[in-house]
PDB file of C-alpha atoms in Angstrom:
ATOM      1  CA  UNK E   1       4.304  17.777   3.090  1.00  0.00           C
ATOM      2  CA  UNK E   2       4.253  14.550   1.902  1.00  0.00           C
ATOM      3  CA  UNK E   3       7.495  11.765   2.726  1.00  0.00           C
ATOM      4  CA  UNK E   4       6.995  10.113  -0.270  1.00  0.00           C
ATOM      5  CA  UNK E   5       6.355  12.857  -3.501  1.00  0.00           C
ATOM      6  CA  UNK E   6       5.511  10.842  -6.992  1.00  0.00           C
ATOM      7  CA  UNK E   7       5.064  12.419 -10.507  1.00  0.00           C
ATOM      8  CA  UNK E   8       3.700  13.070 -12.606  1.00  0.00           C
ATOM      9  CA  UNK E   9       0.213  12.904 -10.687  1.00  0.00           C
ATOM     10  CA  UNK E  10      -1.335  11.441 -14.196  1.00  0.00           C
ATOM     11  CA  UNK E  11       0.101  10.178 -17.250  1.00  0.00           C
ATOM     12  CA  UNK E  12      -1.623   9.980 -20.716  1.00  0.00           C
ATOM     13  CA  UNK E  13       0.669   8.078 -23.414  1.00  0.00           C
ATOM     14  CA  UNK E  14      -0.036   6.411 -26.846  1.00  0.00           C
ATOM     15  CA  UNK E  15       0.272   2.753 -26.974  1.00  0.00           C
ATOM     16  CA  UNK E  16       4.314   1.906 -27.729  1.00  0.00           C
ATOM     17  CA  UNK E  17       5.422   4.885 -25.953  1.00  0.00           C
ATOM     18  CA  UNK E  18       8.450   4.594 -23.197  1.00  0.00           C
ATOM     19  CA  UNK E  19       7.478   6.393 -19.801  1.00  0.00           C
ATOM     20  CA  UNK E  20       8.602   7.463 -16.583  1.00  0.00           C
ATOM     21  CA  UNK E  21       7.287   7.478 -13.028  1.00  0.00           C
ATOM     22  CA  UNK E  22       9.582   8.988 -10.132  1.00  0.00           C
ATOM     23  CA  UNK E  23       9.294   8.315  -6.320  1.00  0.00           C
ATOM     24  CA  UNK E  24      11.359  11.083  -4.365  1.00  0.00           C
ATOM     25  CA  UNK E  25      11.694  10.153  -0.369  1.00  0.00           C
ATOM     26  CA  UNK E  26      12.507  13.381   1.791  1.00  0.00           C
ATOM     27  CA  UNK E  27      14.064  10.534   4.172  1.00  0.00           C
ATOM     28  CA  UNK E  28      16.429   7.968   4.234  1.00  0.00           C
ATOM     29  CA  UNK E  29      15.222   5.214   2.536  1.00  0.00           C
ATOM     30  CA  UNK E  30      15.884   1.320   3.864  1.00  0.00           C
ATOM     31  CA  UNK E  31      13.726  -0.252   0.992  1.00  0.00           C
ATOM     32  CA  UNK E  32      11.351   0.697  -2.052  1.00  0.00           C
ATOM     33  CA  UNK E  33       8.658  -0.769  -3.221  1.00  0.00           C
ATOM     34  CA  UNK E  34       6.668  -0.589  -6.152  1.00  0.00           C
ATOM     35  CA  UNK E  35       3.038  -1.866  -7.058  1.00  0.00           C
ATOM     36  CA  UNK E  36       0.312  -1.151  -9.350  1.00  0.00           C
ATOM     37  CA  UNK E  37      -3.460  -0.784  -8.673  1.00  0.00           C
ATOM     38  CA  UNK E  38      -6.627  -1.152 -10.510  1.00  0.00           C
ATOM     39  CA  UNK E  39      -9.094   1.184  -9.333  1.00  0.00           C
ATOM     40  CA  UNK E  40     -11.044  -0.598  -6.400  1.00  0.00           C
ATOM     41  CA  UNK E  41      -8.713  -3.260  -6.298  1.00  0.00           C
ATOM     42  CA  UNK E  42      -5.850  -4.290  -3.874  1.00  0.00           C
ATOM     43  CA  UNK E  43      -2.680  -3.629  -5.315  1.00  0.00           C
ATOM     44  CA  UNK E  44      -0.417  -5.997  -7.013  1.00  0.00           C
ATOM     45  CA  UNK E  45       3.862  -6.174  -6.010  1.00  0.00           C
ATOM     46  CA  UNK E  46       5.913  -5.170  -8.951  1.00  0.00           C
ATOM     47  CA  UNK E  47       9.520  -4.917  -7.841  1.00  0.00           C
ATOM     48  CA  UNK E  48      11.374  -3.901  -4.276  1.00  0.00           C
ATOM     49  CA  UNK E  49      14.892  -2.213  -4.041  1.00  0.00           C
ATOM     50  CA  UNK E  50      17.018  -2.286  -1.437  1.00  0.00           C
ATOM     51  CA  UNK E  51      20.139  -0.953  -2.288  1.00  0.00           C
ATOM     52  CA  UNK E  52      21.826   1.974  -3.994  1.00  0.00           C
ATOM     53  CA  UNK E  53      22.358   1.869  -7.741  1.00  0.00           C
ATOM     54  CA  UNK E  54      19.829  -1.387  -7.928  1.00  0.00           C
ATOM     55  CA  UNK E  55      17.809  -2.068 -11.130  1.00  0.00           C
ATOM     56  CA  UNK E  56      15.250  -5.016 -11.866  1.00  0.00           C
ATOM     57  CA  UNK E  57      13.487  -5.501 -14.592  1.00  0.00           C
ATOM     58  CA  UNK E  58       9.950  -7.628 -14.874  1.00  0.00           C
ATOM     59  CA  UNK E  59       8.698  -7.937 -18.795  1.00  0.00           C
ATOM     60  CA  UNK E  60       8.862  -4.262 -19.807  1.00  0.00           C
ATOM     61  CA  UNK E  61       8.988  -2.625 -16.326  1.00  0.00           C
ATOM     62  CA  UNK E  62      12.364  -1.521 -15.135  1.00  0.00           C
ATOM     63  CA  UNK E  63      13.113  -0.070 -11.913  1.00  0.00           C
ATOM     64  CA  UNK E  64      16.184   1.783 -10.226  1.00  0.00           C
ATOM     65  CA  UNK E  65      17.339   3.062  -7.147  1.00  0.00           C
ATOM     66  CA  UNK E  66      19.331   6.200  -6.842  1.00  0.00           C
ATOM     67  CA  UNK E  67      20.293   5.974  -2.968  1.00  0.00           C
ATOM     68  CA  UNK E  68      22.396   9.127  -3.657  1.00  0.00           C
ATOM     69  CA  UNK E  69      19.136  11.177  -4.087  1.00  0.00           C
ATOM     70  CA  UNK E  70      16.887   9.299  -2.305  1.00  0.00           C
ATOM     71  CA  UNK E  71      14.907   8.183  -5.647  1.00  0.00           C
ATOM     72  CA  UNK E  72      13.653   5.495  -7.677  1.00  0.00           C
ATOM     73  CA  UNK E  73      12.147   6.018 -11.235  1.00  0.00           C
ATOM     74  CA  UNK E  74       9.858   3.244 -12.772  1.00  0.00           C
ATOM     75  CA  UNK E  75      10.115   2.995 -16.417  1.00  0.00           C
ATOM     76  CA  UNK E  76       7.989   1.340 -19.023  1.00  0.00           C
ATOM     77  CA  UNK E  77       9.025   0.488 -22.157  1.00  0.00           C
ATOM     78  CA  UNK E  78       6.553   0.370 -25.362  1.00  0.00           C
ATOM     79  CA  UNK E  79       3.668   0.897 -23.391  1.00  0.00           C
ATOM     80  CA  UNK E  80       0.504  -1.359 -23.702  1.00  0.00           C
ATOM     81  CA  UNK E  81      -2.856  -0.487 -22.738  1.00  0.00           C
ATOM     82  CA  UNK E  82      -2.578  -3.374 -20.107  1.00  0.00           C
ATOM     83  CA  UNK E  83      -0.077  -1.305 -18.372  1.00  0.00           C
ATOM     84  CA  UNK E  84      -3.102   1.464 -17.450  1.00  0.00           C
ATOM     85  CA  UNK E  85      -3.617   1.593 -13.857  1.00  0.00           C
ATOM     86  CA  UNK E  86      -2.180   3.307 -10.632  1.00  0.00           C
ATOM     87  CA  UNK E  87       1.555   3.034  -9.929  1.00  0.00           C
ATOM     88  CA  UNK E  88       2.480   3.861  -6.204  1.00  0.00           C
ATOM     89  CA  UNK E  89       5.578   3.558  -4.665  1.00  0.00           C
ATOM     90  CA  UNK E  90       5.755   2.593  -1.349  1.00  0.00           C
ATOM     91  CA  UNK E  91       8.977   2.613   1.100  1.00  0.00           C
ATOM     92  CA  UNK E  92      10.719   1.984   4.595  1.00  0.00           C
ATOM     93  CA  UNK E  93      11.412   5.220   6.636  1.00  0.00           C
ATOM     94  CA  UNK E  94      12.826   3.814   9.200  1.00  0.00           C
ATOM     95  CA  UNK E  95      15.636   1.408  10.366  1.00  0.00           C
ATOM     96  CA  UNK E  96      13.687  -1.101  11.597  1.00  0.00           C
ATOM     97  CA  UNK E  97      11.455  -1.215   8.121  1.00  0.00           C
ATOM     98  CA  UNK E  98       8.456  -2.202   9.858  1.00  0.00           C
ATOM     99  CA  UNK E  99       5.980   0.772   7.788  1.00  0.00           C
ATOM    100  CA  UNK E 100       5.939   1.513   4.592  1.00  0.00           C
ATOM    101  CA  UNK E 101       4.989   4.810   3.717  1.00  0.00           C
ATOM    102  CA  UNK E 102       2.777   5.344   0.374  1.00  0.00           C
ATOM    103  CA  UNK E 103       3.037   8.052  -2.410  1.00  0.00           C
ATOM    104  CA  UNK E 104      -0.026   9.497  -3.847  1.00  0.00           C
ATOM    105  CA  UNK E 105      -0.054   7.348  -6.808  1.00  0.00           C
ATOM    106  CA  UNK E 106       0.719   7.994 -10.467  1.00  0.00           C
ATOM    107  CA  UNK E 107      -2.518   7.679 -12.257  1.00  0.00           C
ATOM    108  CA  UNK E 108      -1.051   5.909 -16.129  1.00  0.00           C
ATOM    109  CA  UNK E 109      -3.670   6.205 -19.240  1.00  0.00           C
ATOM    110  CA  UNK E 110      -2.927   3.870 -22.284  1.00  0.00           C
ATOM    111  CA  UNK E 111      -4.372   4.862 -25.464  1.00  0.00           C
ATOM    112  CA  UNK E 112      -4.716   2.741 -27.993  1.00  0.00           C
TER     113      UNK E 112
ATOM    114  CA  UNK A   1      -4.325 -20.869  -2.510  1.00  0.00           C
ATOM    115  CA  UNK A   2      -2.351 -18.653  -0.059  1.00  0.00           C
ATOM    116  CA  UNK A   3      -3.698 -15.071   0.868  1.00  0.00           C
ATOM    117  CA  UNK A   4      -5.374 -12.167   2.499  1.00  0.00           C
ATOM    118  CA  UNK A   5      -9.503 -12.244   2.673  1.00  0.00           C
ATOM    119  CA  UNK A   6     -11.321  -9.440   3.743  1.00  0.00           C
ATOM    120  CA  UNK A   7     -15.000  -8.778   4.104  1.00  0.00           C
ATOM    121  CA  UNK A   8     -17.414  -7.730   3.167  1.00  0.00           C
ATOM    122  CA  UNK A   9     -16.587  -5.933  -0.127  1.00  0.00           C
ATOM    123  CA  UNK A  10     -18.971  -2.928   0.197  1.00  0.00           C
ATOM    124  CA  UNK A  11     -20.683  -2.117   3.677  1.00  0.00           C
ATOM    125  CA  UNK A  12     -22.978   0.787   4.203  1.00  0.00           C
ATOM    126  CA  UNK A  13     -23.041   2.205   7.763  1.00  0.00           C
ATOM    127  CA  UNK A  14     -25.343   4.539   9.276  1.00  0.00           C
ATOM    128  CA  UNK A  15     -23.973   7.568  11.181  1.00  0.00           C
ATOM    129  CA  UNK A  16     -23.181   6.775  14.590  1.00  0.00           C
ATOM    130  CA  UNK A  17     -22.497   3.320  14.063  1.00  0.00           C
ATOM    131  CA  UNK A  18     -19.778   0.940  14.321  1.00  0.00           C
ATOM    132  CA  UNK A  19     -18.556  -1.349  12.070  1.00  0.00           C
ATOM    133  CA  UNK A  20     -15.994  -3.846  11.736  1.00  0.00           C
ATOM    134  CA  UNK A  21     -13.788  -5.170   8.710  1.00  0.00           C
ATOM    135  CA  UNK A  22     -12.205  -8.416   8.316  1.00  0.00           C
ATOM    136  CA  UNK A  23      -8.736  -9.519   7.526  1.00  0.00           C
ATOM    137  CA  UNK A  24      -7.906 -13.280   7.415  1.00  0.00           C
ATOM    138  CA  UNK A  25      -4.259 -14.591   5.761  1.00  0.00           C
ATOM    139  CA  UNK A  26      -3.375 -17.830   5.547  1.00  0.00           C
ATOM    140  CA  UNK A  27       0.214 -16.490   4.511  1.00  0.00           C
ATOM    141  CA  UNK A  28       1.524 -17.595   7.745  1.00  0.00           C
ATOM    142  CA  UNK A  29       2.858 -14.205   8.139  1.00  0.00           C
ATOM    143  CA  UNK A  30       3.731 -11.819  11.367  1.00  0.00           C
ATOM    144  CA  UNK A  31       2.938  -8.719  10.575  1.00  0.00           C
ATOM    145  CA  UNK A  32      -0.268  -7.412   9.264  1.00  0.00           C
ATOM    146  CA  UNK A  33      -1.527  -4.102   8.684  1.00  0.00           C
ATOM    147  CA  UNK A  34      -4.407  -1.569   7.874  1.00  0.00           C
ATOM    148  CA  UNK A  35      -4.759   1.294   5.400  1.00  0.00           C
ATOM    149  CA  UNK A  36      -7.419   3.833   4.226  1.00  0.00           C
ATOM    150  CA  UNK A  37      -7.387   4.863   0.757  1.00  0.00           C
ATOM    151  CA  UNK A  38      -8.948   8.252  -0.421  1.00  0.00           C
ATOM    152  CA  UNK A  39     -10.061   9.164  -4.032  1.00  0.00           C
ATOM    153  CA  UNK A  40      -6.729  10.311  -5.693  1.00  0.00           C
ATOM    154  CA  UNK A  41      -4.336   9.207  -2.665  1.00  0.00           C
ATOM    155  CA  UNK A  42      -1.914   7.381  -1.883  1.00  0.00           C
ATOM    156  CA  UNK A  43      -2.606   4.747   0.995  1.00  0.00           C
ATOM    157  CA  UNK A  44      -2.491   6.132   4.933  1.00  0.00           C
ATOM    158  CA  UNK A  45      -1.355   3.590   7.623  1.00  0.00           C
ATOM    159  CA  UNK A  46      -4.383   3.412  10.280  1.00  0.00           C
ATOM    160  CA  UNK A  47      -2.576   0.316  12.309  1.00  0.00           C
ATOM    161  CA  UNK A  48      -0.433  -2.489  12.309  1.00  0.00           C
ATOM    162  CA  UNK A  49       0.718  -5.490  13.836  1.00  0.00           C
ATOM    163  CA  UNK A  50       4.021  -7.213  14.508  1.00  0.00           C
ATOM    164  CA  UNK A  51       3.166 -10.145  16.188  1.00  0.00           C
ATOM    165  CA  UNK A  52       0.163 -11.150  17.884  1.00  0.00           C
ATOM    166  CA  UNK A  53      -1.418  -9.545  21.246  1.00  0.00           C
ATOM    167  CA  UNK A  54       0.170  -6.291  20.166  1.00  0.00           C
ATOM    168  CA  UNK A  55      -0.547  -3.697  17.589  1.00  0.00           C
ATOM    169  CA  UNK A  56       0.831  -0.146  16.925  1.00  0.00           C
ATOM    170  CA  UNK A  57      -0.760   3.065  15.848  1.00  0.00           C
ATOM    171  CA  UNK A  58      -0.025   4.489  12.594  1.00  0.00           C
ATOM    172  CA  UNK A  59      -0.457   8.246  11.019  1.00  0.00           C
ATOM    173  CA  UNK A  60      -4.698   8.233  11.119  1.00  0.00           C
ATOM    174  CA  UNK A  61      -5.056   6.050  13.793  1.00  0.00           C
ATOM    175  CA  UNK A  62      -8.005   8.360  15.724  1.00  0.00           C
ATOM    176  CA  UNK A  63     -11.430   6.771  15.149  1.00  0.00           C
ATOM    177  CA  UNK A  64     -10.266   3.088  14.670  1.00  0.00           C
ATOM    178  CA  UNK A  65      -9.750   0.340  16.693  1.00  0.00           C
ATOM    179  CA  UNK A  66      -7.959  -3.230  16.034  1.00  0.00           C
ATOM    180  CA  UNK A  67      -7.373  -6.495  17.634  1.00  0.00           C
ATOM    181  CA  UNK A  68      -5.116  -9.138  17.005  1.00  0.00           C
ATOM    182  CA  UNK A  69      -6.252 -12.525  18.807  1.00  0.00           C
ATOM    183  CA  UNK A  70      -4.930 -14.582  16.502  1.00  0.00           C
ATOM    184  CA  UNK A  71      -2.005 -14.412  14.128  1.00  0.00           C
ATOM    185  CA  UNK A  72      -4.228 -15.590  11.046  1.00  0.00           C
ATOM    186  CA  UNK A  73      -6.568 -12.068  11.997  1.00  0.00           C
ATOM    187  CA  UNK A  74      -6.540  -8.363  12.138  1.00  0.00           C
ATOM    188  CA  UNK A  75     -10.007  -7.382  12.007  1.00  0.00           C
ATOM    189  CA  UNK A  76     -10.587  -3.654  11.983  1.00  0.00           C
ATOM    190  CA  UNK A  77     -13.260  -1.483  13.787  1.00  0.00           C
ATOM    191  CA  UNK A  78     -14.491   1.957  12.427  1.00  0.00           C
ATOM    192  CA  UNK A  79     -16.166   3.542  15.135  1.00  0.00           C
ATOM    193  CA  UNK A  80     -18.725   6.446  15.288  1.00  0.00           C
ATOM    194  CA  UNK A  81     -15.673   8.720  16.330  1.00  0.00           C
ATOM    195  CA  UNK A  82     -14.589   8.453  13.062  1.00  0.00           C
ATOM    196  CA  UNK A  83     -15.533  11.709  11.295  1.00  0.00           C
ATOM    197  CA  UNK A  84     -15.315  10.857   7.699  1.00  0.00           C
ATOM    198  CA  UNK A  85     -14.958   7.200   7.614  1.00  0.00           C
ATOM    199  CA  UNK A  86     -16.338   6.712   4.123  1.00  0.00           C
ATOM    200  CA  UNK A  87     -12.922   5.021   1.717  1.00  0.00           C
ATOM    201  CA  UNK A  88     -11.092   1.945   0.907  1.00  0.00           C
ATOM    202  CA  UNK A  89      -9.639  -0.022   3.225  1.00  0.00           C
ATOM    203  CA  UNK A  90      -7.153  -2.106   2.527  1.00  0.00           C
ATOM    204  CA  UNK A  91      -5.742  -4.605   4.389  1.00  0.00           C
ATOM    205  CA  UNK A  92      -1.693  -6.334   4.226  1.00  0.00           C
ATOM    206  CA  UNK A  93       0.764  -9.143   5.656  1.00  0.00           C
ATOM    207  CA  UNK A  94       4.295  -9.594   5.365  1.00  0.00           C
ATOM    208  CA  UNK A  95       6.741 -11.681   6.797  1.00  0.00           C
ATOM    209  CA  UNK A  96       9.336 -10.605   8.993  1.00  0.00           C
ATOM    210  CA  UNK A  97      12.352 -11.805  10.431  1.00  0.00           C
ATOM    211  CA  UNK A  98      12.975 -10.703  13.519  1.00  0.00           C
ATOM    212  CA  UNK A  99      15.306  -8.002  13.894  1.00  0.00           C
ATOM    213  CA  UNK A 100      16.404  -7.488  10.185  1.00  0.00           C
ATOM    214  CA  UNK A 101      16.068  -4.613   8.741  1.00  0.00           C
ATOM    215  CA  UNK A 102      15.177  -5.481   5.493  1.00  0.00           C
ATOM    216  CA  UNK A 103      11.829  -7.462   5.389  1.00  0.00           C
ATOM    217  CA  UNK A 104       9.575  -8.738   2.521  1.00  0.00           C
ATOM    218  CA  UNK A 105       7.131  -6.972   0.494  1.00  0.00           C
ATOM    219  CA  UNK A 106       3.363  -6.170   1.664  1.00  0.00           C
ATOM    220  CA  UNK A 107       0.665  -8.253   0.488  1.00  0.00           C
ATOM    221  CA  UNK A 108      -2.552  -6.684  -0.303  1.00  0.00           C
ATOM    222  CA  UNK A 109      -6.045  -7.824   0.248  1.00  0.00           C
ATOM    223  CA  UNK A 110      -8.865  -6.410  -2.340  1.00  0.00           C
ATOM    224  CA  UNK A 111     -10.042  -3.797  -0.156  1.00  0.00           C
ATOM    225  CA  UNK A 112     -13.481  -3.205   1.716  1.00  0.00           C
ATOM    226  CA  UNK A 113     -15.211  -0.095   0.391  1.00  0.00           C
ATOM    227  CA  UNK A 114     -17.170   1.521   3.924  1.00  0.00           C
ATOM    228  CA  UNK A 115     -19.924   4.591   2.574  1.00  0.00           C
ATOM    229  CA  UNK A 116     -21.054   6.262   5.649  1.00  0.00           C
ATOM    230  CA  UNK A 117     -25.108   7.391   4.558  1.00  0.00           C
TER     231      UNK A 117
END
């Protein structure tokens, strides 16, 4: 089974909609990462978490850490069809933080 | 500008063959590391790097083979042991410090897209 478990898989929303992407670790985490990817593309650093109950924000992309439940959600707020891409979340298993571990990817469709 | 190159793009390799991707940062960063990426996937550590003249194996590391001569490089070789080496590779830095714990994010190059004919 996966470490890292994201959903949904794929995400269709109308343009202005608020959404959600989750990132569930069945290990301790010691950092979280999130990026987004355009399809054949590297991916691009959105925000990292470190701590429990931490939550940054970057334009209209907020991000939180629930150390509790090993968890981070990614929310966008009125969604843009520049938002459309692949979100993955990406974190340190281990103490010494030297991998990161990748999710599957969430897979986010903007209509306009 | 600072960052991670790697080439080529696209390569087409004949079964059997070898074939080697490149990773150059001018980041000035220690670690560096390689992943394959499969349609609808997440991203798969192959190896990485700490520091230079040693490397570590990740989760898929059968088939592939790295070197790291040079703290600026971490090319990547797929060889013919590789049973279904056609994906996206994708290739990162970071900097670490030391012992912490903590360390920065990954940087990504734009990935090298192998199709095994």
């Amino acid at each position: 089974s996966q470490e890292l478990e994201q959903s949904p898989q794929s995400l269709i929303v109308q343009e202005g909609k608020n959404l959600t992407i989750n990132c569930t670790s069945s290990k301790t985490l010691y950092g979280l990462y999130w990026y987004k990817q355009k399809y054949g593309e590297g991916l691009i650093f959105l925000m990292m978490l470190q701590k429990g109950g931490e939550e940054k924000s970057h334009e209209k992309i907020t991000a939180k850490l629930d150390e509790k439940k090993q968890q981070s959600s990614l929310h966008i707020t009125a969604s843009q069809p520049s938002h459309a891409g692949i979100y993955l979340c990406g974190a340190a298993l281990e103490t010494s933080g030297s991998r990161l571990t990748f999710g599957e990817g969430t897979q986010l469709t903007v209509n306009p | 500008d600072g960052g991670i190159t790697q080439s080529p793009k696209y390569l087409f390799r004949k079964e059997g063959q070898n074939v080697t991707l490149s990773c150059e940062q001018n980041l000035n960063h220690d670690a560096m590391y390689w992943y394959r990426q499969d349609p609808g996937q997440g991203l798969r550590l192959i190896y990485y790097s700490q520091i230079v003249n040693d490397f570590q194996k990740g989760d898929i590391a059968e088939g592939y083979s790295v070197s790291r001569e040079k703290k600026e490089s971490f090319p990547l070789t797929v060889t013919s042991a590789q049973k279904n080496p056609t994906a996206f590779y994708l290739c990162a830095s970071r900097i670490t410090s030391g012992r912490a714990t903590h360390t920065g994010e990954l940087f990504f190059g734009e990935g090298s897209r192998l199709t095994v004919l």
